[in-house]
Coordinates of C-alpha atoms in Angstrom, one line a residue:
X11 CA 15.9 228.1 78.0
X12 CA 12.9 227.8 80.3
X13 CA 12.4 225.2 83.0
X14 CA 10.2 222.9 80.9
X15 CA 12.8 222.9 78.1
X16 CA 15.4 221.8 80.7
X17 CA 13.1 219.0 82.0
X18 CA 12.0 217.4 78.8
X19 CA 15.4 216.1 77.6
X20 CA 15.9 214.4 81.0
X21 CA 12.5 212.8 80.9
X22 CA 13.1 211.7 77.3
X23 CA 16.4 210.1 78.3
X24 CA 14.8 208.2 81.2
X25 CA 12.0 207.0 78.9
X26 CA 14.4 205.8 76.2
X27 CA 16.6 204.1 78.8
X28 CA 13.5 202.3 80.3
X29 CA 12.2 201.2 76.9
X30 CA 15.6 199.8 75.9
X31 CA 15.7 197.7 79.1
X32 CA 12.3 196.2 78.2
X33 CA 13.4 195.6 74.6
X34 CA 16.5 193.8 75.7
X35 CA 14.5 191.6 78.1
X36 CA 12.1 190.7 75.3
X37 CA 15.1 189.7 73.1
X38 CA 16.6 187.4 75.8
X39 CA 18.8 189.4 78.2
X40 CA 19.9 187.3 81.1
X41 CA 18.4 187.8 84.6
X42 CA 21.6 189.3 86.1
X43 CA 22.0 192.0 83.5
X44 CA 18.3 192.8 83.6
X45 CA 18.5 193.2 87.4
X46 CA 21.6 195.4 87.0
X47 CA 20.0 197.7 84.4
X48 CA 16.8 198.0 86.4
X49 CA 18.9 199.1 89.4
X50 CA 20.8 201.6 87.3
X51 CA 17.4 202.9 86.1
X52 CA 16.3 203.6 89.7
X53 CA 19.5 205.7 90.2
X54 CA 18.9 207.7 87.0
X55 CA 15.4 208.4 88.1
X56 CA 16.6 210.3 91.2
X57 CA 17.3 213.3 88.8
X58 CA 13.6 213.7 88.2
X59 CA 12.9 214.9 91.8
X60 CA 15.7 217.4 91.5
X61 CA 14.5 219.1 88.3
X62 CA 10.7 218.6 88.3
X63 CA 8.9 221.1 90.6
X64 CA 7.3 219.5 93.6
X65 CA 3.8 220.7 92.7
X66 CA 3.9 218.3 89.7
X67 CA 6.3 215.6 91.0
X68 CA 4.4 214.9 94.2
X69 CA 1.7 213.0 92.3
X70 CA 4.3 210.4 91.1
X71 CA 6.7 210.5 94.0
X72 CA 5.3 207.6 96.0
X73 CA 5.4 205.3 93.1
X74 CA 8.9 206.3 92.1
X75 CA 10.1 205.9 95.7
X76 CA 8.6 202.4 95.9
X77 CA 10.1 201.5 92.5
X78 CA 13.6 202.5 93.7
X79 CA 13.2 200.3 96.9
X80 CA 12.0 197.5 94.7
X81 CA 15.0 197.8 92.4
X82 CA 17.3 197.7 95.4
X83 CA 15.7 194.4 96.5
X84 CA 16.1 193.0 93.0
X85 CA 19.9 193.0 93.2
X86 CA 19.2 189.6 94.8
X87 CA 18.8 187.4 91.8
X88 CA 16.6 185.0 93.7
X89 CA 14.2 187.8 94.6
X90 CA 14.3 189.1 91.0
X91 CA 13.4 185.6 89.6
X92 CA 10.3 185.4 91.8
X93 CA 9.2 189.0 91.0
X94 CA 10.2 189.3 87.3
X95 CA 6.6 190.0 86.1
X96 CA 6.3 192.7 88.7
X97 CA 9.6 194.3 87.5
X98 CA 8.5 194.2 83.9
X99 CA 5.2 195.8 84.6
X100 CA 6.8 198.3 86.9
X101 CA 9.2 199.5 84.2
X102 CA 6.2 199.7 81.8
X103 CA 4.5 201.8 84.4
X104 CA 7.6 204.0 84.7
X105 CA 7.4 204.8 81.0
X106 CA 3.7 205.7 81.3
X107 CA 4.4 207.9 84.3
X108 CA 7.3 209.6 82.5
X109 CA 5.0 210.3 79.5
X110 CA 2.3 211.7 81.7
X111 CA 4.8 213.7 83.7
X112 CA 6.2 215.2 80.5
X113 CA 2.7 216.2 79.4
X114 CA 1.9 217.9 82.7
X115 CA 5.2 219.8 82.6
X116 CA 4.6 221.0 79.1
X117 CA 1.1 222.2 80.0
X118 CA 1.7 223.7 83.4
X119 CA 5.3 225.0 83.4
X120 CA 5.6 228.3 81.7
X121 CA 7.7 231.4 81.5
X122 CA 5.0 233.7 82.6
X123 CA 4.4 236.3 79.9
X124 CA 3.5 238.8 82.6
X125 CA 6.3 238.5 85.2
X126 CA 8.8 236.6 83.0
X127 CA 9.4 234.0 85.7
X128 CA 9.6 230.2 85.2
X129 CA 6.5 229.1 87.1
X130 CA 4.2 226.1 87.6
X131 CA 0.8 227.5 86.8
X132 CA -1.9 226.1 89.1
X133 CA -5.5 225.3 88.0
X134 CA -8.0 228.1 88.6
X135 CA -11.5 226.8 89.2
X136 CA -13.5 229.9 90.0
X137 CA -14.2 230.6 86.3
X138 CA -15.7 227.2 85.8
X139 CA -13.2 226.1 83.2
X140 CA -9.6 224.8 83.1
X141 CA -7.6 228.0 83.4
X142 CA -4.1 228.4 84.8
X143 CA -2.9 231.1 87.1
X144 CA 0.6 232.2 87.7
X145 CA 1.6 231.6 91.4
X146 CA 4.0 234.5 91.3
X147 CA 2.1 237.5 89.8
X148 CA -1.4 236.1 89.8
X149 CA -1.9 236.5 86.1
X150 CA -4.7 234.4 84.6
X151 CA -6.0 233.9 81.0
X152 CA -7.2 237.5 80.5
X153 CA -4.1 239.2 81.8
X154 CA -1.8 236.9 79.7
X155 CA -3.9 237.7 76.6
X156 CA -3.7 241.4 77.1
X157 CA 0.0 241.5 77.8
X158 CA 0.8 239.1 75.0
X159 CA -1.1 241.5 72.7
X160 CA 0.8 244.5 74.0
X161 CA 4.1 242.7 73.4
X162 CA 3.1 241.4 70.0
X163 CA 1.8 244.9 68.9
X164 CA 4.9 246.6 70.4
X165 CA 3.6 249.0 73.0
X166 CA 7.2 249.2 74.2
X167 CA 8.1 250.8 70.9
X168 CA 5.1 253.2 70.9
X169 CA 5.8 257.0 70.6
X170 CA 6.7 258.8 73.8
X171 CA 3.6 260.1 75.5
X172 CA 1.3 257.4 74.2
X173 CA -1.7 257.4 76.6
X174 CA -3.0 254.1 78.1
X175 CA -6.0 253.8 80.4
X176 CA -6.8 250.7 82.3
X177 CA -10.4 250.5 83.6
X178 CA -11.1 248.3 86.7
X179 CA -7.3 247.9 86.8
X180 CA -5.6 244.6 87.3
X181 CA -2.3 245.1 89.1
X182 CA -0.2 242.7 87.0
X183 CA -1.1 244.5 83.8
X184 CA -0.3 247.9 85.2
X185 CA 3.0 246.7 86.6
X186 CA 4.0 245.3 83.2
X187 CA 3.2 248.6 81.4
X188 CA 5.0 250.7 84.0
X189 CA 8.1 248.5 83.9
X190 CA 8.4 247.8 80.2
X191 CA 6.8 250.9 78.7
X192 CA 7.9 253.8 80.8
X193 CA 7.5 256.2 77.9
X194 CA 3.7 255.8 78.0
X195 CA 1.4 257.9 80.1
X196 CA -0.4 255.1 82.1
X197 CA -3.5 255.9 84.1
X198 CA -6.3 253.9 85.8
X199 CA -10.0 254.5 86.2
X200 CA -12.3 253.0 88.8
X201 CA -15.3 254.2 90.7
X202 CA -14.6 252.4 94.0
X203 CA -10.9 251.9 94.4
X204 CA -8.9 254.7 96.1
X205 CA -5.6 253.8 94.5
X206 CA -6.6 255.0 91.0
X207 CA -5.9 257.9 88.8
X208 CA -9.5 258.7 87.9
X209 CA -12.6 258.0 90.0
X210 CA -15.2 257.6 87.3
X211 CA -18.2 255.5 86.3
X212 CA -18.1 253.8 82.9
X213 CA -21.4 255.4 82.0
X214 CA -20.3 258.9 83.0
X215 CA -16.7 259.6 82.2
X216 CA -17.1 263.3 81.9
X217 CA -13.7 264.0 83.6
X218 CA -12.0 262.5 80.6
X219 CA -11.6 264.6 77.5
X220 CA -12.8 263.4 74.1
X221 CA -10.2 261.4 72.1
X222 CA -7.8 261.2 75.1
X223 CA -6.4 257.7 74.9
X224 CA -4.5 255.5 72.4
X225 CA -5.2 252.3 74.3
X226 CA -8.0 251.5 76.7
X227 CA -7.7 248.2 78.6
X228 CA -10.8 246.6 80.2
X229 CA -9.4 243.2 81.1
X230 CA -11.5 242.8 84.3
X231 CA -14.8 244.2 83.1
X232 CA -17.6 241.6 83.0
X233 CA -19.4 240.7 79.8
X234 CA -22.7 242.2 80.9
X235 CA -21.3 245.7 81.0
X236 CA -20.5 245.6 77.3
X237 CA -24.2 245.4 76.5
X238 CA -24.7 248.9 77.9
X239 CA -25.0 251.4 75.0
X240 CA -24.0 254.3 77.2
X241 CA -20.8 252.5 78.2
X242 CA -20.0 251.8 74.6
X243 CA -20.6 255.5 73.7
X244 CA -18.4 256.8 76.5
X245 CA -15.5 254.5 75.6
X246 CA -15.8 255.5 72.0
X247 CA -15.8 259.2 72.9
X248 CA -12.6 259.0 74.9
X249 CA -10.8 256.8 72.4
X250 CA -8.5 258.5 69.8
X251 CA -9.5 258.0 66.1
X252 CA -6.8 255.3 65.7
X253 CA -7.0 254.0 69.2
X254 CA -7.7 250.4 70.5
X255 CA -10.0 249.1 73.2
X256 CA -9.0 245.7 74.7
X257 CA -10.9 243.2 76.7
X258 CA -10.7 239.5 77.3
X259 CA -13.3 236.9 78.0
X260 CA -13.3 233.2 78.5
X261 CA -15.9 232.6 75.8
X262 CA -16.9 234.3 72.5
X263 CA -19.6 236.9 72.6
X264 CA -23.1 235.9 71.6
X265 CA -24.3 237.2 68.2
X266 CA -26.7 239.8 69.8
X267 CA -24.0 241.5 71.8
X268 CA -21.5 241.3 68.9
X269 CA -24.0 243.0 66.7
X270 CA -24.5 245.9 69.2
X271 CA -20.8 246.4 69.6
X272 CA -20.5 246.4 65.8
X273 CA -22.8 249.4 65.7
X274 CA -20.2 251.5 67.5
X275 CA -16.9 249.7 66.7
X276 CA -15.1 247.4 64.4
X277 CA -14.8 244.2 66.4
X278 CA -11.6 242.1 66.1
X279 CA -11.9 238.6 67.7
X280 CA -8.3 237.5 68.5
X281 CA -8.0 233.7 68.8
X282 CA -5.3 231.2 68.5
X283 CA -4.9 232.1 64.8
X284 CA -3.9 235.6 65.8
X285 CA -1.5 234.6 68.6
X286 CA 0.0 231.7 66.7
X287 CA -0.1 228.1 68.0
X288 CA 3.3 228.2 69.6
X289 CA 2.7 231.5 71.4
X290 CA -0.8 230.4 72.4
X291 CA 0.6 227.3 74.0
X292 CA 3.5 229.1 75.6
X293 CA 1.1 231.6 77.3
X294 CA -1.1 228.7 78.6
X295 CA -4.1 230.2 76.8
X296 CA -7.2 227.9 76.5
X297 CA -8.9 227.1 73.3
X298 CA -12.0 229.1 74.4
X299 CA -10.0 232.2 75.4
X300 CA -10.8 235.3 73.3
X301 CA -9.3 238.7 73.3
X302 CA -11.4 241.4 71.7
X303 CA -9.9 244.6 70.1
X304 CA -12.4 247.4 69.3
X305 CA -11.4 250.1 66.9
X306 CA -13.5 253.0 65.5
X307 CA -12.8 252.1 61.9
X308 CA -12.1 248.8 60.1
X309 CA -8.8 250.0 58.6
X310 CA -7.2 250.9 62.0
X311 CA -3.9 249.0 62.5
X312 CA -3.6 247.1 65.8
X313 CA 0.2 247.8 65.8
X314 CA 1.2 250.3 68.4
X315 CA 4.8 250.8 67.3
X316 CA 5.9 254.3 66.4
X317 CA 6.7 254.7 62.7
X318 CA 10.2 256.1 62.7
X319 CA 11.3 258.2 59.8
X320 CA 15.1 258.3 59.1
X321 CA 16.6 261.3 57.4
X322 CA 18.1 259.6 54.3
X323 CA 20.2 262.7 53.4
X324 CA 21.7 262.7 56.9
X325 CA 22.5 259.0 56.6
X326 CA 24.5 259.7 53.4
X327 CA 26.1 263.1 54.2
X328 CA 26.0 263.4 58.0
X329 CA 29.1 264.0 60.1
X330 CA 31.7 261.2 60.5
X331 CA 31.0 258.7 63.3
X332 CA 33.9 256.7 64.7
X333 CA 32.8 253.3 65.8
X334 CA 35.2 251.7 68.3
X335 CA 35.1 247.9 69.0
X336 CA 37.6 245.9 71.0
X337 CA 37.2 242.2 71.1
X338 CA 38.4 239.2 73.2
X339 CA 37.3 235.6 72.7
X340 CA 33.9 236.3 71.1
X341 CA 34.1 233.8 68.3
X342 CA 30.4 232.9 68.4
X343 CA 29.2 236.5 68.4
X344 CA 31.7 238.8 66.7
X345 CA 30.4 238.4 63.2
X346 CA 26.9 239.3 64.2
X347 CA 28.2 242.4 66.1
X348 CA 30.3 243.5 63.1
X349 CA 27.5 243.1 60.6
X350 CA 25.1 245.1 62.8
X351 CA 27.6 248.0 62.5
X352 CA 28.2 247.8 58.8
X353 CA 24.5 247.4 58.0
X354 CA 23.5 250.6 59.8
X355 CA 21.3 252.9 57.8
X356 CA 23.7 255.7 58.7
X357 CA 26.7 255.3 56.4
X358 CA 29.4 257.9 57.2
X359 CA 31.3 255.6 59.6
X360 CA 34.9 254.9 60.3
X361 CA 35.1 251.5 62.0
X362 CA 38.1 251.0 64.3
X363 CA 38.6 247.6 65.7
X364 CA 41.1 245.5 67.7
X365 CA 41.4 241.9 68.9
X366 CA 43.0 241.7 72.3
X367 CA 45.0 238.5 71.7
X368 CA 42.0 236.1 71.6
X369 CA 42.8 232.5 72.1
X370 CA 39.9 231.3 69.9
X371 CA 39.2 232.1 66.2
X372 CA 37.9 235.6 66.9
X373 CA 40.7 237.4 65.0
X374 CA 40.2 235.1 61.9
X375 CA 36.5 236.0 61.8
X376 CA 37.3 239.7 62.2
X377 CA 39.8 239.7 59.3
X378 CA 37.0 238.6 56.9
X379 CA 35.5 242.1 57.3
X380 CA 38.8 244.0 56.9
X381 CA 37.5 246.0 53.9
X382 CA 35.0 247.7 56.2
X383 CA 37.6 248.9 58.7
X384 CA 39.3 252.3 58.9
X385 CA 41.9 250.7 61.2
X386 CA 42.4 247.2 62.6
X387 CA 44.9 246.1 65.2
X388 CA 45.6 242.5 66.3
X389 CA 47.4 242.4 69.6
X390 CA 49.7 239.5 70.6
X391 CA 49.2 240.0 74.4
X392 CA 46.0 240.3 76.2
X393 CA 45.7 243.5 78.2
X394 CA 42.0 244.5 78.5
X395 CA 40.5 247.9 78.1
X396 CA 41.6 248.4 74.5
X397 CA 38.6 250.6 73.7
X398 CA 40.1 253.6 75.4
X399 CA 43.4 253.0 73.5
X400 CA 41.5 252.8 70.2
X401 CA 39.9 256.2 70.7
X402 CA 43.1 258.0 70.0
X403 CA 42.7 257.0 66.3
X404 CA 39.1 258.4 66.1
X405 CA 38.7 261.3 63.7
X406 CA 34.9 261.5 63.7
X407 CA 32.7 264.2 65.2
X408 CA 31.1 261.5 67.3
X409 CA 32.4 258.3 69.0
X410 CA 30.2 255.2 69.3
X411 CA 31.3 252.3 71.4
X412 CA 30.4 248.7 70.4
X413 CA 30.8 245.5 72.4
X414 CA 31.8 242.6 70.2
X415 CA 29.1 240.3 71.6
X416 CA 26.2 242.8 71.3
X417 CA 23.9 243.7 68.4
X418 CA 22.7 247.2 67.2
X419 CA 19.4 247.8 65.4
X420 CA 19.9 249.2 62.0
X421 CA 18.6 252.8 62.7
X422 CA 20.5 253.3 65.9
X423 CA 23.2 255.7 64.7
X424 CA 20.8 257.6 62.4
X425 CA 18.4 258.4 65.2
X426 CA 21.2 259.4 67.6
X427 CA 23.1 261.6 65.1
X428 CA 19.9 263.4 64.1
X429 CA 19.2 264.3 67.8
X430 CA 22.8 265.3 68.5
X431 CA 22.9 267.6 65.4
X432 CA 19.9 269.4 66.6
X433 CA 21.0 269.7 70.3
X434 CA 24.5 271.2 70.5
X435 CA 24.2 271.3 74.3
X436 CA 24.0 267.5 74.5
X437 CA 27.3 265.7 75.3
X438 CA 26.1 262.1 74.8
X439 CA 23.1 260.3 73.4
X440 CA 22.2 256.8 74.4
X441 CA 19.3 254.4 73.8
X442 CA 17.3 251.9 75.6
X443 CA 18.8 248.4 75.7
X444 CA 17.6 244.9 76.7
X445 CA 19.8 242.2 78.2
X446 CA 19.6 239.0 76.3
X447 CA 21.0 235.5 76.6
X448 CA 23.5 234.0 74.2
X449 CA 20.7 233.5 71.6
X450 CA 19.5 237.1 71.9
X451 CA 16.4 236.0 73.8
X452 CA 15.4 238.9 75.9
X453 CA 15.7 238.7 79.7
X454 CA 13.2 240.3 82.0
X455 CA 15.6 242.8 83.5
X456 CA 14.7 246.5 82.5
X457 CA 17.8 248.3 83.9
X458 CA 18.2 250.3 80.8
X459 CA 14.6 251.3 80.2
X460 CA 14.8 254.7 81.8
X461 CA 13.2 258.1 80.9
X462 CA 15.2 261.2 80.5
X463 CA 16.3 263.4 83.5
X464 CA 18.1 266.6 84.1
X465 CA 21.9 266.4 84.8
X466 CA 21.4 267.0 88.5
X467 CA 18.5 264.4 88.6
X468 CA 20.8 261.9 87.0
X469 CA 23.5 262.5 89.6
X470 CA 21.0 261.9 92.3
X471 CA 19.9 258.7 90.6
X472 CA 23.5 257.5 90.1
X473 CA 24.2 258.0 93.8
X474 CA 21.1 256.1 95.0
X475 CA 20.8 253.4 92.4
X476 CA 24.0 253.1 90.3
X477 CA 24.2 252.9 86.6
X478 CA 21.2 252.9 84.3
X479 CA 22.9 253.9 81.0
X480 CA 24.1 251.3 78.5
X481 CA 27.6 252.1 77.4
X482 CA 27.6 250.3 74.0
X483 CA 24.5 252.3 73.2
X484 CA 26.3 255.6 73.5
X485 CA 27.1 258.2 70.9
X486 CA 29.4 260.8 72.4
X487 CA 30.9 264.0 71.0
X488 CA 34.6 263.5 70.5
X489 CA 35.6 266.5 72.6
X490 CA 33.3 265.3 75.4
X491 CA 34.9 261.9 75.4
X492 CA 38.4 263.4 75.3
X493 CA 37.6 265.5 78.4
X494 CA 36.2 262.8 80.6
X495 CA 38.2 262.3 83.7
X496 CA 40.2 259.1 83.4
X497 CA 39.8 256.5 86.1
X498 CA 41.3 253.0 86.8
X499 CA 38.0 251.2 87.0
X500 CA 37.8 247.8 85.4
X501 CA 34.1 247.1 86.4
X502 CA 32.6 250.6 86.3
X503 CA 34.6 252.8 83.8
X504 CA 31.5 253.7 81.9
X505 CA 29.5 254.5 85.0
X506 CA 31.9 257.1 86.2
X507 CA 32.1 258.4 82.7
X508 CA 28.4 259.3 82.9
X509 CA 28.9 260.7 86.4
X510 CA 31.6 263.0 85.0
X511 CA 29.7 264.0 81.8
X512 CA 26.5 265.1 83.6
X513 CA 28.5 267.6 85.7
X514 CA 29.6 269.5 82.5
X515 CA 27.0 268.6 79.9
X516 CA 23.7 266.8 79.4
X517 CA 22.8 263.4 78.2
X518 CA 19.7 262.2 76.2
X519 CA 18.2 258.7 75.9
X520 CA 16.3 257.7 72.8
X521 CA 13.4 255.8 74.3
X522 CA 13.7 252.8 72.0
X523 CA 15.5 249.4 72.3
X524 CA 18.2 249.9 69.7
X525 CA 20.8 247.5 71.2
X526 CA 20.6 244.0 72.5
X527 CA 23.3 243.3 75.1
X528 CA 24.3 239.7 75.8
X529 CA 24.7 238.5 79.4
X530 CA 26.0 235.0 79.9
X531 CA 28.4 232.6 81.5
X532 CA 30.0 230.3 79.0
X533 CA 32.6 227.5 79.5
X534 CA 33.4 228.8 82.9
X535 CA 33.9 232.4 81.7
X536 CA 31.5 235.1 82.8
X537 CA 31.3 238.3 80.6
X538 CA 31.5 241.6 82.4
X539 CA 27.7 242.2 82.0
X540 CA 26.9 239.0 84.0
X541 CA 26.5 238.9 87.7
X542 CA 29.3 237.2 89.7
X543 CA 30.5 237.6 93.3
X544 CA 33.8 238.9 92.0
X545 CA 32.1 241.5 89.7
X546 CA 29.9 242.6 92.5
X547 CA 32.7 243.1 95.0
X548 CA 34.8 244.9 92.5
X549 CA 31.9 247.3 91.8
X550 CA 31.6 248.1 95.6
X551 CA 35.3 248.8 95.9
X552 CA 35.4 251.0 92.7
X553 CA 32.4 253.0 93.9
X554 CA 34.1 253.6 97.2
X555 CA 37.3 254.9 95.6
X556 CA 35.8 257.0 92.8
X557 CA 32.8 258.6 94.6
X558 CA 35.4 260.2 96.9
X559 CA 36.9 262.4 94.2
X560 CA 33.5 263.0 92.5
X561 CA 31.9 264.3 95.6
X562 CA 35.0 266.2 96.8
X563 CA 35.5 268.0 93.6
X564 CA 31.8 268.7 92.7
X565 CA 30.8 272.3 92.2
X566 CA 28.8 273.6 95.2
X567 CA 25.8 274.7 93.2
X568 CA 25.5 271.5 91.3
X569 CA 25.9 269.6 94.6
X570 CA 22.9 271.4 96.1
X571 CA 20.8 270.7 93.0
X572 CA 21.7 267.0 93.0
X573 CA 21.6 266.3 96.7
X574 CA 19.5 269.1 98.3
X575 CA 16.8 266.7 99.5
X576 CA 19.5 264.6 101.3
X577 CA 21.4 267.5 103.0
X578 CA 21.3 267.8 106.7
X579 CA 20.9 271.6 106.3
X580 CA 19.3 272.2 102.9
X581 CA 20.1 276.0 103.2
X582 CA 23.8 275.3 103.6
X583 CA 25.8 277.5 101.2
X584 CA 29.2 278.4 102.6
X585 CA 32.3 276.5 101.5
X586 CA 32.7 275.0 105.0
X587 CA 29.1 273.9 105.2
X588 CA 29.1 272.3 101.8
X589 CA 32.3 270.3 102.7
X590 CA 30.4 269.1 105.9
X591 CA 27.4 268.1 103.8
X592 CA 29.6 266.2 101.4
X593 CA 31.2 264.3 104.3
X594 CA 27.8 263.3 105.8
X595 CA 26.4 262.3 102.4
X596 CA 29.3 259.8 101.9
X597 CA 29.2 258.7 105.6
X598 CA 25.5 257.8 105.4
X599 CA 25.8 255.8 102.2
X600 CA 25.0 252.0 102.4
X601 CA 28.3 251.1 100.7
X602 CA 31.0 250.5 103.4
X603 CA 33.8 251.5 101.0
X604 CA 32.1 254.9 100.4
X605 CA 31.7 255.3 104.2
X606 CA 35.5 254.6 104.5
X607 CA 36.1 257.3 101.8
X608 CA 34.1 259.7 103.9
X609 CA 36.4 259.1 106.9
X610 CA 39.4 259.7 104.7
X611 CA 37.7 262.9 103.4
X612 CA 37.2 264.1 106.9
X613 CA 40.9 263.9 107.6
X614 CA 41.5 266.0 104.4
X615 CA 39.0 268.8 105.4
X616 CA 39.4 268.7 109.2
X617 CA 41.3 272.0 109.6
X618 CA 38.9 273.8 107.4
X619 CA 35.6 272.6 108.9
X620 CA 36.4 271.8 112.6
X621 CA 34.5 274.8 114.0
X622 CA 31.6 274.5 111.5
X623 CA 31.3 270.8 112.3
X624 CA 31.1 271.4 116.0
X625 CA 28.9 274.5 116.0
X626 CA 26.4 273.8 113.2
X627 CA 26.5 270.0 112.9
X628 CA 27.4 269.1 116.5
X629 CA 30.0 266.7 115.2
X630 CA 33.3 266.5 116.9
X631 CA 36.4 264.4 117.0
X632 CA 34.5 262.1 119.5
X633 CA 31.8 261.3 117.0
X634 CA 34.5 260.7 114.3
X635 CA 36.2 258.2 116.5
X636 CA 32.9 256.4 117.0
X637 CA 32.0 256.4 113.3
X638 CA 35.5 255.2 112.2
X639 CA 35.0 252.1 114.2
X640 CA 31.2 251.5 113.5
X641 CA 31.2 252.5 109.8
X642 CA 33.3 251.7 106.8
X643 CA 35.5 248.6 106.8
X644 CA 36.5 248.5 110.4
X645 CA 33.6 246.4 111.7
X646 CA 34.4 243.8 109.0
X647 CA 38.0 243.7 110.0
X648 CA 37.0 243.2 113.7
X649 CA 34.7 240.4 112.7
X650 CA 37.4 238.7 110.6
X651 CA 39.8 238.9 113.6
X652 CA 37.2 237.3 115.9
X653 CA 36.6 234.5 113.5
X654 CA 40.4 233.8 113.2
X655 CA 40.7 233.8 117.0
X656 CA 37.8 231.3 117.3

C-alpha cells in the first residue's frame, strides 16, 4: 500500500464525519451537541498533519490550525451562539479543503516507477507544461515512460546477454537497468561526457558494429535531432533486426517528421491507451506525454521477454524431485504455496510436508491437498526447523525447499532440472527471487538478482556482503544436501549451507524471477524474511560463531583464491602464514562477533604461529592484548559497565 492509499481513507473519514455534523445541525441538533461534535472534529483533524506530507499539507495548515483554535473557543456555548454561522461555514470549508487535499494527494503522491519510493512529485516548470519530477531520483515524464515500458515489456526477463545502449544517458534510467536487469549488457554513448562507455556522435557511430543492440534508449535526445536522416540511418544500422529504439517527448511529432521516420522505421506512438489508464495515472504521466518505439519492421514485437522452451519429455520422465515444505501459522498463504508446487510443469515430484503445530487453520487447509503428498506429518508441538527433519524421507535425485508463504512460477523446477542434468559438477541450482508484500506486490529490494560467479568469487562475496541466494529457490543434489555441514543457526542456516557448498562444488543461478518470497509483519508476528532488531542481532551473532570454523577449516588454496586481494601478504603459502592471514582476515571484519572469533582463533594457533607472527607480520602478544580490548565485544562491555556506574 503506497502513501496515497494510506491517506485517502483518513481524509474520507474526516469528510464524512464533517458532513454528518452539518446534516445533524440542519435537522435540528441542539447547540451543545453541535459544539461538542465540532470540537471532536478538530481533534480528529490532527491526524491529517501526521500522515499528509508537509509539501502538500502546508497550503492548508494555517486554516486547519485556526479552525482548531476556533473549535476550542466554541466549547463556550455563549461564544458558539454568537458565532454559529461562522462555525457552519468553517465546517463547510473543511469539507472543501479535504476534497482538494485528497485530489492533490492523488495527483502528486506516487510510488515512483523509477526508484520505487513513495514520493511527493514536485511540479517541473522548465518544460513549459505541468510535469512532475521525483524529488528522490529526479525522474520526470520521459524517464518514467521509458522505465514503465521496460517493466511492461519485461526487460528483466530478457535473455542473458541482451544488449542495451542508452544515448545521452540519463542516470536514473541506467541505475534502474543496472539494478533490476543485471543479465543485460548495458552501455552508454555520448560525445561529450567522460563517464560513458562509448564516445560517439549520433551521426558517426562507426565504433559500433552493425546490428549490435536489442534496445536503444534516447530519452534525453531533443526532437530536432530526429529530423536528421544520417542519425536515423546510423541508429537503424546498429539496431538488431528485431530491436527497439525508444524515445519520449512531451508532445506528438508533427506529420512531416513522422513521415520521415516512417521511411526508415515502423513508428509506434505509445499513449495512455498503451500504458492503461491506471498505470498512466500511477506513473504521473501527462495526457500529452508520448513514448515512441521504432522498429525495423511492422511485425516486430515490443515484448523483450525471452521465450523459454521447456523440455516436455523431461517434465514427464525426468528424475524424481523431492519437494520439502514445513509450515507454521500460514493459513492465508499455504494453499497458494501448495498449488504453485502441484501445478509445476515438471511432474515427477514427491511432495513431503509437515505442519509444525500451527495454532490457526493451516493444518486443515494442508489436509485438503493430501492426495498430492508422498508424506505428510502434523506435529502436536511446535519445534521449528522441521525442513531439515523432513529431508530424511526424501528419495529423489534432487531436493527442492519450499516456504509455505512463498509462490513458485510454473516452470521453476523444469528449468532447474534441465540445467542440473546437463552439469554434473553443479551441486545446487537457484533462481532469481523478488521479495513481495502479503499480496505478492513486488518490493524494490533486489537482493536476489545476482549474476553467476565462480565458487571462490562467491566466497569473497559472502564474506563482504552476506547472503544473496534465495533458499526456497534452491534445487540441490541429494548427496550434496546430505554432506552439508550441520550448524545450529536459526537465522542463517541457508547462508552457511551455501558457504559450505561452494567449497566443494559449484552453484548456478537461473537469471529469471521464478519465486516470489513474502516479507511481512502480521498481527505482531514478523516472518524470518522480515527485518527486525532481533533478527538482525541474531544474524550478527551467528556470523561470528560460524565464520570461525569456516575460515579455520578452509583449504589453503581455496582461501588464497577467495581472499587473495585481502591478504596482508598475497604471496603467503606456508601453513603458518595462511593461519596468520586467516586470523587477520577475521580480526579486520566489521562484525564485532567475528573479531571476537579471531581472538579465540589466535589462542588456538598461538603455539604454531608465534614466530611467524612476530617475524613476518610484526604482531606479538603486546598487539594481541591491545586488540582484545579494542576489538570484538570488549569495548561494548566496557561501555555497558560505564553506563551502569553512571
